[in-house]
């Protein structure tokens, strides 16, 4: 059993993918071939926004946005304490200062009440200028955008939605990647919509911002290829990866349904005994991960070891919150502000999750887990 099984997906659409890859190679348009523009249109239509700008990966997608907003030294960018490092990394890379916000114990996403508290705290300190919020759709579940956007409006902040794990999710009738001023996603192979290498995308309804981001994607190009009008990146998506994603998008909605069915099966079998993921009303998760909280965190490594002996792989997403990362040890913060994320980091355990898990596998995983926990 695999934690994420990409072979089964490949076998399902092998003929199409092989053909598309060979076509891309024989066409010879390796950089920004027509497959890239086609994919951008399809993704924009899928999400329901005007502009999709594909790029090199989900981390660069975040950077492109912060660069387009001119975020830099002296600026504060608020983000969740419980996320993958890249979300916070790009803030420091832009020379701005990350201000971490504790998360909700049930959804794992940024806590809007604590977000406002951190904004007020930062304003009171007076050293940094609050500029933006990066909300993360952790494990595939959209963050609470109604509340986040309300707070952003109140303090004139931009909202960047890091939906690297969230593509395909739904928030009150709206698709993930259409929430906030700008949204980004990742096509890293293990994400809900993954390619066969690195890839990412930025989404926005703001046409002029989209033009700036297209320029940043290619060395800050102007209308003349050899007159560069700003400092940018080399951050394009490969044509071959666009061709692969075009094939995978065809089966994406079906795979989302499969993920949702698997998550329901897991929850049905586990919910009476352990803390299972919460999906608030009106939301749909893309189920990048299925993450439970163990009743006795001190037993986590033993439980993982015993599951492994039975051929069941599990992962810890994530063992360490942002405020405890060595790279951020220079930042000032009050550690008592992060009681929830610290606790969660000790409790979480992610179970195998991909669209092709069988009922037999789910039964094996859940019965083994409950047996081990109760022994
Ligand atoms: C994966 C991920 C990223 C980075 O995406 P890459 O394509 O690997 O650069 C950013 N944020 C979150 C929340 C992620 O899970």
Tab-separated table of N, CA and C and ligand atoms in Angstrom, residues 55-62 80 82-90 134-139 162-166 184-189 191 197-201 288 318, ligand 1:
chain	number	residue	atom	x	y	z
A	55	UNK	N	3.094	28.665	-13.736
A	55	UNK	CA	4.487	28.981	-13.408
A	55	UNK	C	5.228	27.739	-12.919
A	56	UNK	N	6.459	27.953	-12.500
A	56	UNK	CA	7.409	26.877	-12.222
A	56	UNK	C	7.050	25.991	-11.033
A	57	UNK	N	6.426	26.531	-10.012
A	57	UNK	CA	6.026	25.737	-8.833
A	57	UNK	C	5.141	26.589	-7.924
A	58	UNK	N	4.619	25.967	-6.886
A	58	UNK	CA	3.706	26.669	-5.986
A	58	UNK	C	4.385	27.716	-5.124
A	59	UNK	N	5.681	27.534	-4.882
A	59	UNK	CA	6.425	28.515	-4.089
A	59	UNK	C	6.671	29.781	-4.916
A	60	UNK	N	7.119	29.604	-6.154
A	60	UNK	CA	7.307	30.765	-7.032
A	60	UNK	C	5.979	31.481	-7.285
A	61	UNK	N	4.895	30.729	-7.342
A	61	UNK	CA	3.574	31.348	-7.538
A	61	UNK	C	3.307	32.362	-6.426
A	62	UNK	N	3.626	31.976	-5.188
A	62	UNK	CA	3.448	32.890	-4.047
A	62	UNK	C	4.381	34.094	-4.183
A	80	UNK	N	-0.750	31.655	8.638
A	80	UNK	CA	-0.996	30.644	9.647
A	80	UNK	C	0.309	30.026	10.150
A	82	UNK	N	0.512	27.037	11.156
A	82	UNK	CA	0.476	25.604	10.853
A	82	UNK	C	0.315	25.418	9.349
A	83	UNK	N	1.449	25.275	8.662
A	83	UNK	CA	1.442	25.150	7.206
A	83	UNK	C	2.755	24.543	6.761
A	84	UNK	N	2.880	24.325	5.449
A	84	UNK	CA	4.160	23.920	4.875
A	84	UNK	C	5.074	25.151	4.821
A	85	UNK	N	6.357	24.926	5.039
A	85	UNK	CA	7.336	26.014	5.187
A	85	UNK	C	7.275	27.065	4.072
A	86	UNK	N	6.997	26.636	2.839
A	86	UNK	CA	7.039	27.556	1.684
A	86	UNK	C	6.151	28.777	1.876
A	87	UNK	N	4.983	28.595	2.517
A	87	UNK	CA	4.048	29.698	2.720
A	87	UNK	C	4.718	30.862	3.436
A	88	UNK	N	5.497	30.535	4.456
A	88	UNK	CA	6.153	31.565	5.259
A	88	UNK	C	7.489	31.985	4.650
A	89	UNK	N	8.148	31.023	4.024
A	89	UNK	CA	9.462	31.264	3.412
A	89	UNK	C	9.424	32.432	2.427
A	90	UNK	N	8.402	32.455	1.572
A	90	UNK	CA	8.327	33.493	0.538
A	90	UNK	C	8.197	34.894	1.135
A	134	UNK	N	-1.717	35.808	4.076
A	134	UNK	CA	-1.693	34.582	3.262
A	134	UNK	C	-2.483	33.516	4.008
A	135	UNK	N	-3.668	33.205	3.472
A	135	UNK	CA	-4.496	32.139	4.036
A	135	UNK	C	-4.154	30.851	3.303
A	136	UNK	N	-4.134	29.748	4.017
A	136	UNK	CA	-3.769	28.461	3.413
A	136	UNK	C	-4.965	27.514	3.476
A	137	UNK	N	-5.229	26.841	2.369
A	137	UNK	CA	-6.290	25.812	2.345
A	137	UNK	C	-5.659	24.490	2.739
A	138	UNK	N	-5.397	24.354	4.032
A	138	UNK	CA	-4.567	23.231	4.481
A	138	UNK	C	-5.268	21.880	4.314
A	139	UNK	N	-4.525	20.924	3.831
A	139	UNK	CA	-4.986	19.549	3.589
A	139	UNK	C	-6.125	19.490	2.563
A	162	UNK	N	-3.184	30.688	-0.479
A	162	UNK	CA	-2.240	29.623	-0.827
A	162	UNK	C	-3.025	28.324	-0.890
A	163	UNK	N	-3.441	27.997	-2.118
A	163	UNK	CA	-4.263	26.811	-2.317
A	163	UNK	C	-3.459	25.686	-2.981
A	164	UNK	N	-2.191	25.596	-2.582
A	164	UNK	CA	-1.317	24.543	-3.116
A	164	UNK	C	-1.939	23.162	-2.901
A	165	UNK	N	-2.634	23.011	-1.759
A	165	UNK	CA	-3.269	21.729	-1.453
A	165	UNK	C	-4.761	21.756	-1.735
A	166	UNK	N	-5.272	22.907	-2.147
A	166	UNK	CA	-6.721	23.092	-2.138
A	166	UNK	C	-7.423	23.076	-3.479
A	184	UNK	N	-3.018	31.016	-5.359
A	184	UNK	CA	-1.969	30.238	-6.016
A	184	UNK	C	-2.221	28.753	-5.768
A	185	UNK	N	-1.692	27.934	-6.666
A	185	UNK	CA	-1.719	26.504	-6.415
A	185	UNK	C	-0.398	25.880	-6.849
A	186	UNK	N	-0.241	24.602	-6.528
A	186	UNK	CA	0.971	23.858	-6.875
A	186	UNK	C	0.577	22.601	-7.631
A	187	UNK	N	1.394	22.248	-8.621
A	187	UNK	CA	1.193	20.988	-9.341
A	187	UNK	C	2.271	19.967	-9.002
A	188	UNK	N	2.895	20.143	-7.831
A	188	UNK	CA	3.828	19.122	-7.318
A	188	UNK	C	3.103	17.763	-7.401
A	189	UNK	N	3.813	16.691	-7.777
A	189	UNK	CA	3.117	15.425	-8.061
A	189	UNK	C	2.125	14.957	-6.992
A	191	UNK	N	0.224	16.721	-4.986
A	191	UNK	CA	-0.942	17.591	-4.726
A	191	UNK	C	-2.166	17.032	-5.456
A	197	UNK	N	6.527	16.605	-12.298
A	197	UNK	CA	7.690	17.415	-11.995
A	197	UNK	C	7.198	18.564	-11.151
A	198	UNK	N	7.793	19.728	-11.302
A	198	UNK	CA	7.324	20.902	-10.571
A	198	UNK	C	6.436	21.757	-11.465
A	199	UNK	N	5.455	22.394	-10.846
A	199	UNK	CA	4.570	23.293	-11.575
A	199	UNK	C	3.702	24.050	-10.604
A	200	UNK	N	3.142	25.163	-11.056
A	200	UNK	CA	2.255	25.946	-10.196
A	200	UNK	C	1.448	26.916	-11.024
A	201	UNK	N	0.572	27.666	-10.348
A	201	UNK	CA	-0.239	28.656	-11.060
A	201	UNK	C	-0.704	29.743	-10.104
A	288	UNK	N	-6.352	16.744	-0.024
A	288	UNK	CA	-4.929	16.512	-0.293
A	288	UNK	C	-4.386	15.551	0.761
A	318	UNK	N	1.973	18.575	10.166
A	318	UNK	CA	3.396	18.840	10.170
A	318	UNK	C	3.916	18.733	11.591
B	1	LIG	C1	3.279	22.311	-1.597
B	1	LIG	C2	2.988	23.589	-0.970
B	1	LIG	C3	3.589	24.796	-1.388
B	1	LIG	C4	4.706	24.846	-2.389
B	1	LIG	O1	4.449	24.257	-3.607
B	1	LIG	P1	5.680	23.758	-4.502
B	1	LIG	O2	5.059	23.508	-5.843
B	1	LIG	O3	6.231	22.531	-3.870
B	1	LIG	O4	6.677	24.858	-4.555
B	1	LIG	C5	3.176	25.974	-0.796
B	1	LIG	N1	2.246	25.992	0.167
B	1	LIG	C6	1.660	24.867	0.608
B	1	LIG	C7	0.602	24.965	1.663
B	1	LIG	C8	2.021	23.626	0.072
B	1	LIG	O5	1.440	22.513	0.537
